[in-house]
Amino acid sequence: MKSLTLKNLLGRPVRTAALTALAALLSFAVFIGTMIVLSLGNGLDSLEARLGAEVMTVPYEAATKKKFEDVILQGMTGYFYMDKSKLDEIAALDSVGDISAQLYLASTGSNCCSMPVQIIGFDPETDFTVTPWIKKSGGGQLKELDIVVGSDLNAFVGDKLSFYGVECNVAAKLDKTGTTYDTTVFTNIDTIDRLIQSSLDKGMNDFKNLKPENIVSCLLINSADGYSPEETMNDINLHVKKVKALRSKNMISGISSSLDGVSGMIRTLIIAVWALGVVILLLAFTMSVNERRKEFAVLRVMGSSRSKLAGMVFKEALSVCIAGSAVGCVIGLIVLIPFGGAIEQKLSLPYLLPGPAAVLMCVGGTLILAAASGAAAAVLSAWRMSRIDTGLVLRGDN
Amino acid sequence: MKLSAENVTKEFIRKTGKSNHFSAVNDVSLTLESGRLTVLNGRSGSGKTTLLNMLSGLLSPTKGRITLDGEDIYALDDKRLSRLRNQRFGVIPQGQTAIHSLTVLENILLPFSLYRESGEAEQKYALELAERLGIAQLCEVRPAELSGGELRRMAIARAVIRRPSVIFADEPTGDLDDENTALVFGFLRELSAQGSAVFIVTHENNAAGYADEVYRMNGGKLEISE
């Protein structure tokens, strides 16, 4: 015969289904909430890693009009330029260590381009931010007219994409970052020179009469040994005109505080839902035990000890909570994986699902929490039930 | 085997009335022995079921002792007393006492399956008992589909499945017609003849015809019935 616990659960399908659904709902709320909080934190870490430089320097106007932030943090397309001489000027400062230039270009949705995206050109000779990422994603050295696409772009290795009439080869696809870089196209400085020239030739660039070989959009800088990023930033802002140096960390601090707010709200909701759920489970188990007092009295008569009966109530509660929790986690995953993009858009924050190990840990944690809550809710019922006066119960019902 | 009540008293606390304490059973001594069938009758509220509950290890007396072969059963801890009830006592409680999530056969086997001791021999014996009590064709159905009389016979089979030393029956024929009443009393008499001590609490006058001893409870006191 199957265990009495299992028989009891299967023998009352409506009650079991209702309790399982309740546990599933609670676990779904906890799992999905935790995953969103983790994904937001992960997205922020990923953004920090992808910015990859301590200090970023852009044309003064790009910084004050927030054009740069819009491109990097909000996923808007845009471009801005400064004279390449700024690179040499800044590189000459004692506080500057690694320095590499990037060139920005935004394609449009018109028929000049395959898709409207942000295009960033980097210098493979000096780059220390994009190249390691390309290597990590399995890409190699870029040849002329080779491009690397972000993970959310609908293009794959071997595809051809056209920007301002220039056909480019997709040489690699980057790993997902959960940031605006997932919709960005990267290429080397020679290719982007060609693209900028082509946009100028077609009259589709706001900056007229530019010579691509003489411009840069952004300088990525790591401070020299003995200097702090703060000192390097101040050094640049003090000695180089018409540019604005920014600390990468400060740039994302706004995101970080929004993220703290959202995460805090989600955590509060999780706690509220869970506390309410434990109270509901407690009531449900208490009602269930009251309804089954006579059954428990019969088991006592048949020779069941108090501890055996309490154990049975406990096992039933644990089984229901663990099964419900597993269902809640599966539904959570079904919702999270396909709707991750929609959540990211709605929150307007970097959002990157954690890896399988972290997801499994989160599932495990939710199961343990559900089991612990079920056990806590069942303790009172089990204790009450173990104190029943068998004789009185049997007589009272007749 | 000898199960004895030695000057047992059971007092309950009432929330109303002049006195807080009331004695359901008052200074009763009684011995149940292997192979003997004892019938206890009396008016409702006279303390019959309370005495049965004390004898069967379900309710500890306020005063006095219940001994099984000289050992005070209420000196045992709950685990050991429960195991004793499971192995040596068979109780047919009042009213309907089926476990509704189990089939009739599973209900009959419950005293074994509580301790995961149910095997083929036990199943065979359960089927024999079901046959003997006229419920063999109902073994695979759930209690909800049974009549009151069928449920009562199922409870009887469940109480005797472990071949207990003592069988306690509290109004075992309450829901039964005359024919089934005779069948149940006959069956209990047979078990007594096979060596069990049988203790029946009943209102049925014809139960006396099956008994070795007949007692009467009157206001918590035990009297030998004429």
XYZ file of C-alpha atoms in Angstrom:
624
model
C 0.000 0.000 0.000
C 1.237 3.492 -0.786
C 2.100 5.578 2.262
C -0.847 6.888 4.222
C 0.355 10.444 3.629
C 0.215 9.988 -0.133
C -3.148 8.209 0.113
C -4.554 11.080 2.153
C -3.333 13.613 -0.370
C -4.609 11.680 -3.382
C -7.844 10.776 -1.629
C -8.805 14.448 -1.283
C -7.877 15.872 -4.660
C -9.726 19.180 -4.297
C -8.176 20.049 -0.936
C -4.731 18.923 -2.106
C -5.037 20.891 -5.360
C -6.144 24.045 -3.524
C -3.245 23.869 -1.039
C -0.780 23.057 -3.825
C -2.050 26.006 -5.880
C -1.619 28.299 -2.880
C 1.949 27.094 -2.325
C 2.599 27.467 -6.072
C 1.339 31.037 -6.042
C 3.572 31.971 -3.115
C 6.611 30.302 -4.618
C 5.925 31.917 -7.978
C 5.870 35.347 -6.323
C 9.088 34.683 -4.411
C 10.894 33.022 -7.303
C 9.998 35.570 -9.944
C 10.639 38.487 -7.577
C 14.033 37.121 -6.570
C 14.962 36.404 -10.172
C 14.057 39.955 -11.216
C 16.131 41.413 -8.369
C 19.045 39.112 -9.295
C 18.697 39.919 -12.995
C 18.757 43.646 -12.301
C 21.879 43.301 -10.159
C 23.414 41.099 -12.801
C 22.560 43.633 -15.512
C 24.230 46.406 -13.532
C 27.371 44.313 -12.986
C 27.385 43.475 -16.662
C 27.062 47.150 -17.633
C 29.922 48.044 -15.294
C 32.057 45.297 -16.824
C 31.187 46.315 -20.378
C 31.967 49.981 -19.824
C 35.342 48.560 -18.964
C 37.160 51.825 -18.305
C 37.515 53.935 -15.197
C 37.062 57.258 -16.939
C 35.225 58.158 -20.138
C 35.800 61.419 -21.974
C 33.329 62.850 -24.460
C 32.743 66.224 -26.129
C 31.555 68.714 -23.502
C 28.217 69.159 -25.244
C 27.567 65.419 -25.413
C 27.967 65.223 -21.649
C 25.893 68.271 -20.756
C 23.051 67.398 -23.127
C 23.082 63.824 -21.859
C 23.579 62.500 -25.385
C 26.280 60.161 -24.171
C 24.199 58.809 -21.292
C 21.256 58.325 -23.642
C 23.401 56.152 -25.903
C 25.147 54.166 -23.186
C 22.386 53.801 -20.615
C 19.054 54.369 -22.320
C 19.659 52.507 -25.574
C 18.957 55.522 -27.788
C 20.964 55.895 -30.964
C 23.131 58.978 -31.443
C 26.531 60.327 -32.291
C 28.849 63.219 -31.413
C 32.419 64.015 -32.302
C 35.498 65.865 -31.109
C 38.833 66.508 -32.699
C 41.246 63.589 -32.609
C 43.924 65.923 -31.218
C 42.116 65.584 -27.867
C 43.332 61.971 -27.786
C 46.990 63.035 -27.946
C 46.396 65.910 -25.551
C 44.812 63.643 -22.927
C 47.270 60.784 -23.493
C 50.072 63.190 -22.641
C 48.721 63.748 -19.116
C 50.692 61.959 -16.384
C 47.558 60.636 -14.713
C 46.372 58.809 -17.850
C 47.362 55.161 -18.305
C 45.515 53.128 -20.970
C 43.595 55.172 -23.486
C 41.571 54.108 -26.483
C 39.269 56.013 -28.810
C 35.812 55.024 -30.000
C 33.759 56.447 -32.833
C 29.957 56.496 -32.743
C 27.527 56.386 -35.604
C 23.783 55.762 -35.540
C 22.150 54.035 -38.461
C 18.581 54.983 -39.290
C 15.468 53.015 -40.031
C 15.339 54.283 -43.600
C 16.259 52.107 -46.527
C 19.915 53.123 -46.247
C 20.413 50.531 -43.540
C 19.427 47.012 -42.657
C 18.267 48.117 -39.210
C 18.448 51.215 -36.966
C 21.251 50.526 -34.508
C 24.067 52.213 -32.650
C 27.389 51.499 -34.337
C 30.584 51.840 -32.300
C 34.005 51.760 -33.860
C 37.031 50.873 -31.725
C 40.755 50.890 -32.356
C 42.022 47.284 -32.149
C 45.557 48.571 -31.513
C 44.684 50.264 -28.230
C 41.279 48.837 -27.281
C 41.015 47.195 -23.879
C 37.219 46.970 -23.476
C 35.570 45.494 -26.594
C 38.295 43.090 -27.789
C 38.293 40.909 -24.624
C 34.508 40.709 -24.865
C 34.667 39.644 -28.534
C 37.246 37.001 -27.626
C 35.033 35.762 -24.766
C 32.163 35.467 -27.222
C 34.293 33.369 -29.580
C 35.200 36.052 -32.091
C 38.684 36.893 -33.378
C 40.503 39.734 -35.116
C 38.166 41.872 -37.251
C 39.032 42.408 -40.914
C 37.920 45.378 -42.944
C 34.103 45.570 -43.191
C 33.719 42.960 -40.494
C 31.215 43.770 -37.760
C 30.310 42.200 -34.434
C 26.650 42.294 -33.396
C 25.022 42.445 -29.969
C 23.085 39.405 -28.813
C 19.621 40.921 -29.261
C 20.143 41.854 -32.910
C 18.537 39.560 -35.425
C 21.752 38.830 -37.305
C 24.104 35.886 -37.182
C 27.689 35.065 -38.116
C 27.983 34.994 -41.906
C 25.045 37.393 -42.481
C 25.520 40.597 -44.472
C 24.201 43.880 -43.122
C 24.152 47.116 -45.037
C 24.728 50.560 -43.462
C 24.666 53.705 -45.606
C 25.166 51.508 -48.667
C 28.209 49.739 -47.269
C 27.787 45.988 -46.961
C 29.361 44.531 -43.837
C 29.970 40.904 -42.775
C 28.795 39.686 -39.406
C 31.979 38.106 -38.011
C 30.814 37.400 -34.467
C 27.829 37.673 -32.166
C 28.420 38.844 -28.620
C 27.211 37.174 -25.435
C 24.191 38.735 -23.803
C 24.897 41.544 -21.341
C 21.409 42.702 -20.458
C 22.463 46.259 -21.364
C 22.014 48.585 -24.319
C 25.140 47.002 -25.808
C 22.972 44.032 -26.769
C 21.525 46.087 -29.627
C 24.842 47.667 -30.661
C 27.081 46.898 -33.633
C 30.860 47.029 -33.086
C 33.486 47.354 -35.752
C 37.064 48.497 -36.119
C 38.087 52.083 -36.700
C 38.768 51.624 -40.450
C 35.318 50.238 -41.137
C 33.565 52.932 -39.142
C 35.570 55.576 -40.993
C 34.082 54.129 -44.188
C 30.591 54.144 -42.736
C 30.866 57.720 -41.442
C 32.214 58.872 -44.792
C 29.337 57.127 -46.535
C 26.767 58.762 -44.196
C 28.370 62.141 -44.958
C 28.351 61.439 -48.710
C 24.652 60.563 -48.546
C 23.937 63.720 -46.527
C 22.582 61.599 -43.665
C 24.941 62.840 -40.960
C 24.164 65.895 -38.840
C 27.846 66.862 -38.775
C 28.854 68.169 -42.170
C 32.378 68.562 -43.548
C 33.924 66.088 -41.152
C 36.985 64.043 -41.940
C 36.509 60.680 -40.242
C 40.232 60.208 -39.822
C 40.358 63.380 -37.689
C 37.528 62.713 -35.253
C 36.732 60.590 -32.190
C 33.518 60.287 -30.131
C 34.642 58.918 -26.826
C 37.921 58.191 -25.103
C 38.099 55.260 -22.704
C 40.730 55.747 -20.068
C 42.278 53.845 -17.187
C 44.300 55.895 -14.747
C 48.063 55.542 -14.577
C 49.745 53.810 -11.651
C 49.747 56.036 -8.605
C 46.665 57.993 -9.697
C 43.088 57.392 -8.699
C 40.300 57.514 -11.332
C 39.012 60.602 -9.535
C 42.372 62.360 -9.936
C 42.560 61.385 -13.621
C 39.053 62.717 -14.243
C 39.845 66.017 -12.496
C 43.142 66.257 -14.352
C 41.395 65.948 -17.726
C 38.607 68.362 -16.849
C 41.164 70.883 -15.598
C 43.671 70.729 -18.444
C 41.738 69.815 -21.586
C 39.179 72.180 -23.023
C 35.809 71.372 -24.612
C 35.707 67.862 -23.259
C 34.062 66.334 -20.244
C 35.623 63.441 -18.319
C 33.189 61.240 -16.405
C 33.683 58.454 -13.897
C 32.051 55.279 -15.256
C 30.944 54.428 -11.722
C 29.159 57.771 -11.342
C 27.426 57.257 -14.660
C 25.821 54.090 -13.457
C 25.140 55.353 -9.946
C 21.795 56.762 -11.146
C 20.879 53.348 -12.482
C 22.148 51.798 -9.294
C 19.879 53.943 -7.124
C 16.839 53.263 -9.381
C 17.708 49.606 -9.168
C 17.930 49.801 -5.379
C 14.476 51.386 -5.329
C 12.919 48.759 -7.598
C 14.687 45.908 -5.806
C 13.604 47.228 -2.410
C 10.004 47.456 -3.580
C 10.106 43.915 -4.956
C 11.674 42.604 -1.745
C 8.960 44.277 0.344
C 6.303 42.757 -1.908
C 7.895 39.317 -1.610
C 7.913 39.549 2.190
C 4.303 40.805 2.274
C 3.050 38.095 -0.106
C 4.957 35.427 1.773
C 3.758 36.531 5.211
C 0.174 36.607 3.943
C 0.678 33.206 2.355
C 2.011 31.657 5.559
C -1.049 32.980 7.433
C -3.360 31.540 4.757
C -1.515 28.213 4.840
C -1.742 28.185 8.635
C -5.508 28.738 8.461
C -5.882 26.171 5.691
C -3.958 23.512 7.612
C -5.819 24.314 10.847
C -9.180 24.027 9.091
C -8.101 20.843 7.392
C -6.986 19.274 10.689
C -10.228 20.329 12.424
C -12.227 18.794 9.622
C -10.283 15.554 10.021
C -10.358 15.260 13.831
C -12.441 12.128 13.727
C -10.100 10.537 11.204
C -7.147 11.262 13.475
C -9.048 9.874 16.458
C -9.617 6.647 14.520
C -5.900 6.444 13.749
C -5.182 6.864 17.469
C -7.588 4.032 18.228
C -5.798 1.862 15.644
C -2.535 2.420 17.510
C -0.999 5.524 16.018
C 1.136 7.457 18.496
C 0.846 11.204 18.904
C 4.237 11.721 17.279
C 3.257 9.482 14.359
C 0.108 11.514 13.769
C 1.970 14.806 14.053
C 4.548 13.447 11.608
C 1.800 12.547 9.163
C 0.300 16.062 9.275
C 3.799 17.452 8.882
C 4.606 15.221 5.905
C 1.365 16.147 4.197
C 2.095 19.857 4.617
C 5.671 19.453 3.409
C 4.642 17.377 0.382
C 2.009 19.908 -0.640
C 4.345 22.876 -0.157
C 7.281 21.307 -2.003
C 5.093 20.132 -4.905
C 3.385 23.536 -5.078
C 6.698 25.313 -4.881
C 8.132 23.242 -7.754
C 5.079 24.124 -9.855
C 5.491 27.816 -8.924
C 9.168 27.789 -9.936
C 8.437 26.085 -13.270
C 5.711 28.644 -14.051
C 8.138 31.373 -12.971
C 10.756 30.114 -15.414
C 8.162 29.823 -18.188
C 7.219 33.461 -17.586
C 10.740 34.808 -17.046
C 12.576 33.327 -20.007
C 10.344 34.472 -22.870
C 9.251 37.719 -21.196
C 12.697 38.843 -19.994
C 12.899 41.416 -22.797
C 9.489 42.852 -21.934
C 10.455 43.124 -18.246
C 13.701 44.865 -19.228
C 11.795 47.358 -21.396
C 9.182 48.020 -18.744
C 11.785 48.643 -16.016
C 14.178 50.581 -18.309
C 17.086 49.096 -16.362
C 19.891 46.711 -17.324
C 18.465 43.241 -16.938
C 20.420 40.005 -17.331
C 19.089 36.620 -16.230
C 21.636 34.840 -14.024
C 23.321 31.656 -15.273
C 21.825 28.153 -14.841
C 23.712 27.554 -11.577
C 22.246 30.696 -9.995
C 18.765 29.844 -11.345
C 19.046 26.350 -9.842
C 20.160 27.839 -6.532
C 17.182 30.190 -6.627
C 14.853 27.235 -7.333
C 16.471 25.333 -4.447
C 16.144 28.331 -2.136
C 12.470 28.775 -3.042
C 11.800 25.070 -2.413
C 13.530 25.248 0.977
C 11.645 28.424 1.894
C 8.326 26.849 0.850
C 9.086 23.684 2.800
C 10.083 25.719 5.864
C 6.938 27.849 5.621
C 4.751 24.770 5.163
C 6.431 23.183 8.164
C 5.957 26.342 10.244
C 2.293 26.555 9.232
C 1.782 22.850 9.983
C 3.486 22.888 13.405
C 0.478 24.365 15.177
C -1.959 22.051 13.386
C 0.205 19.016 14.131
C 0.521 19.981 17.785
C -3.224 20.638 18.167
C -4.029 17.398 16.458
C -1.641 15.408 18.639
C -3.479 16.706 21.760
C -6.958 15.575 20.707
C -8.944 13.526 23.200
C -9.715 10.441 21.160
C -12.624 9.299 23.268
C -14.319 12.691 23.262
C -13.881 13.156 19.527
C -15.392 9.772 18.731
C -18.303 10.339 21.094
C -18.860 13.956 20.085
C -19.425 13.031 16.484
C -22.054 10.426 17.237
C -4.111 -12.899 29.285
C -5.811 -10.778 31.903
C -6.861 -7.133 31.516
C -8.007 -5.634 34.782
C -9.505 -2.394 35.925
C -8.535 -1.896 39.580
C -10.768 0.575 41.407
C -10.771 2.966 38.485
C -12.473 6.327 38.632
C -12.754 8.875 35.872
C -13.640 12.412 36.691
C -14.305 15.143 34.172
C -14.397 18.861 34.742
C -17.650 20.524 33.751
C -17.833 24.208 33.052
C -21.399 24.505 34.347
C -23.361 23.045 37.195
C -22.989 23.143 40.950
C -19.887 21.013 41.150
C -17.000 21.356 38.727
C -16.121 17.682 38.945
C -18.310 14.868 37.855
C -17.460 11.161 37.986
C -18.312 9.291 34.799
C -16.905 6.082 36.258
C -16.690 5.627 40.015
C -14.438 3.064 41.699
C -14.948 0.244 39.223
C -13.071 -3.038 39.215
C -13.403 -5.521 36.369
C -11.335 -8.263 34.769
C -11.428 -9.398 31.144
C -9.922 -12.791 30.407
C -8.942 -14.718 27.293
C -11.766 -16.737 25.817
C -14.512 -14.862 27.635
C -17.119 -12.513 26.243
C -18.259 -9.745 28.533
C -21.268 -7.565 27.829
C -21.822 -4.191 29.451
C -25.110 -2.393 29.181
C -26.730 0.522 30.884
C -28.474 3.820 30.216
C -26.953 6.517 28.056
C -24.447 8.587 30.028
C -23.944 5.883 32.630
C -20.197 5.675 31.919
C -20.044 2.588 29.633
C -17.956 4.152 26.864
C -15.717 5.919 29.374
C -14.938 2.559 31.003
C -14.304 1.016 27.565
C -11.970 3.889 26.620
C -10.015 3.466 29.852
C -9.716 -0.292 29.383
C -8.595 0.110 25.768
C -5.769 2.520 26.578
C -7.432 5.626 25.165
C -8.288 7.455 28.367
C -6.253 7.407 31.548
C -8.210 6.998 34.763
C -8.248 9.728 37.401
C -7.793 7.079 40.069
C -6.984 3.364 40.013
C -5.025 1.293 37.507
C -5.609 -0.632 34.304
C -3.244 -3.587 34.141
C -2.470 -6.040 31.393
C -1.059 -9.213 32.889
C -0.110 -7.178 35.950
C 1.549 -4.272 34.130
C -0.025 -0.816 34.429
C -0.674 0.183 30.809
C -0.838 3.893 31.633
C 2.682 3.721 33.051
C 3.835 3.220 29.448
C 4.824 6.227 27.368
C 2.579 7.210 24.449
C 4.687 5.393 21.866
C 4.641 2.071 23.745
C 1.005 2.375 24.746
C 0.079 3.115 21.098
C 2.044 0.071 19.955
C 0.297 -2.032 22.611
C -3.098 -0.806 21.373
C -2.059 -1.596 17.826
C -0.803 -5.097 18.521
C -2.969 -6.411 21.337
C -6.204 -4.412 21.364
C -8.847 -4.218 18.682
C -11.389 -1.439 19.064
C -14.707 -1.082 17.240
C -15.631 2.525 18.032
C -19.108 4.006 17.994
C -20.468 5.449 14.778
C -18.819 5.605 11.377
C -15.058 5.596 11.585
C -13.848 4.905 8.069
C -10.835 6.691 6.599
C -12.394 8.029 3.425
C -9.224 8.355 1.378
C -8.662 4.581 1.659
C -10.522 1.705 0.051
C -12.417 -0.785 2.195
C -9.546 -3.286 1.995
C -7.000 -0.587 2.886
C -9.187 0.440 5.823
C -9.264 -3.152 7.060
C -5.473 -3.387 6.736
C -4.897 -0.019 8.430
C -3.599 -1.418 11.780
C -0.850 -3.205 9.816
C -0.083 -0.432 7.335
C 0.278 2.154 10.126
C 3.493 0.324 10.959
C 4.174 -0.767 7.363
C 3.639 -4.421 8.254
C 1.063 -5.314 5.638
C 2.078 -8.291 3.482
C 0.437 -11.036 1.443
C -0.636 -13.112 4.461
C -2.311 -10.061 6.008
C -4.073 -9.245 2.725
C -5.344 -12.822 2.529
C -6.658 -12.685 6.068
C -8.297 -9.296 5.390
C -10.120 -10.817 2.402
C -11.220 -13.782 4.534
C -12.608 -11.425 7.164
C -14.378 -9.365 4.519
C -15.873 -12.583 3.161
C -16.933 -13.706 6.638
C -18.627 -10.351 7.299
C -20.314 -10.174 3.893
C -18.392 -7.225 2.434
C -15.911 -9.078 0.181
C -17.389 -7.606 -2.990
C -16.802 -4.087 -1.618
C -13.090 -4.404 -0.902
C -11.933 -2.061 -3.685
C -14.546 0.650 -3.233
C -14.286 3.742 -1.076
C -16.233 4.012 2.202
C -18.417 6.796 0.761
C -20.186 4.149 -1.334
C -21.019 1.900 1.642
C -24.198 1.749 3.730
C -24.080 2.276 7.508
C -24.231 -1.462 8.153
C -21.450 -2.190 5.671
C -19.276 0.481 7.245
C -19.843 -1.047 10.655
C -18.820 -4.495 9.402
C -15.731 -2.960 7.831
C -14.834 -1.410 11.212
C -15.276 -4.838 12.865
C -12.944 -6.471 10.319
C -10.395 -3.691 10.908
C -10.558 -4.160 14.691
C -9.866 -7.880 14.535
C -7.360 -7.985 11.645
C -4.383 -8.280 14.018
C -6.002 -11.132 15.952
C -5.917 -8.975 19.108
C -5.849 -10.345 22.634
C -8.728 -8.078 23.631
C -11.557 -6.853 21.399
C -13.537 -3.807 22.509
C -16.814 -3.177 20.764
C -18.760 0.004 21.487
C -22.312 -0.435 20.202
C -21.095 -2.695 17.377
C -24.596 -3.388 16.107
C -25.974 0.128 16.313
C -26.575 0.438 12.571
C -27.405 -3.165 11.850
C -30.618 -5.060 11.193
C -31.503 -8.170 13.201
C -29.862 -10.549 10.749
C -26.564 -8.658 10.721
C -26.747 -8.096 14.476
C -26.865 -11.851 14.955
C -24.005 -12.252 12.466
C -21.811 -9.780 14.355
C -22.531 -11.171 17.822
C -21.954 -14.671 16.478
C -18.661 -13.582 14.977
C -17.505 -11.946 18.201
C -18.485 -15.030 20.136
C -16.416 -17.091 17.681
C -13.377 -14.848 18.232
C -13.830 -15.233 21.953
C -13.921 -18.993 21.538
C -10.641 -18.710 19.610
C -9.001 -17.089 22.639
C -9.648 -13.362 22.556
C -11.213 -11.520 25.437
C -14.244 -9.677 24.056
C -15.827 -6.673 25.761
C -19.050 -5.370 24.252
C -20.860 -2.196 25.247
C -24.364 -2.391 23.885
C -28.025 -1.553 24.312
C -29.056 -4.770 22.570
C -30.929 -7.013 25.009
C -30.161 -10.176 23.038
C -26.374 -9.611 23.416
C -26.633 -11.292 26.810
C -27.330 -14.549 25.030
C -23.779 -14.576 23.660
C -22.053 -13.455 26.874
C -20.142 -15.213 29.598
C -20.662 -12.240 31.899
C -23.111 -9.372 31.724
C -22.570 -6.156 33.649
C -24.628 -3.049 33.967
C -23.395 0.504 34.510
C -25.521 2.718 36.672
C -24.415 6.269 37.411
C -20.755 5.372 37.019
C -20.996 2.253 39.200
C -20.621 -1.269 37.854
C -23.181 -3.898 38.810
C -23.472 -7.523 37.863
C -26.564 -7.964 35.752
C -29.027 -10.688 36.605
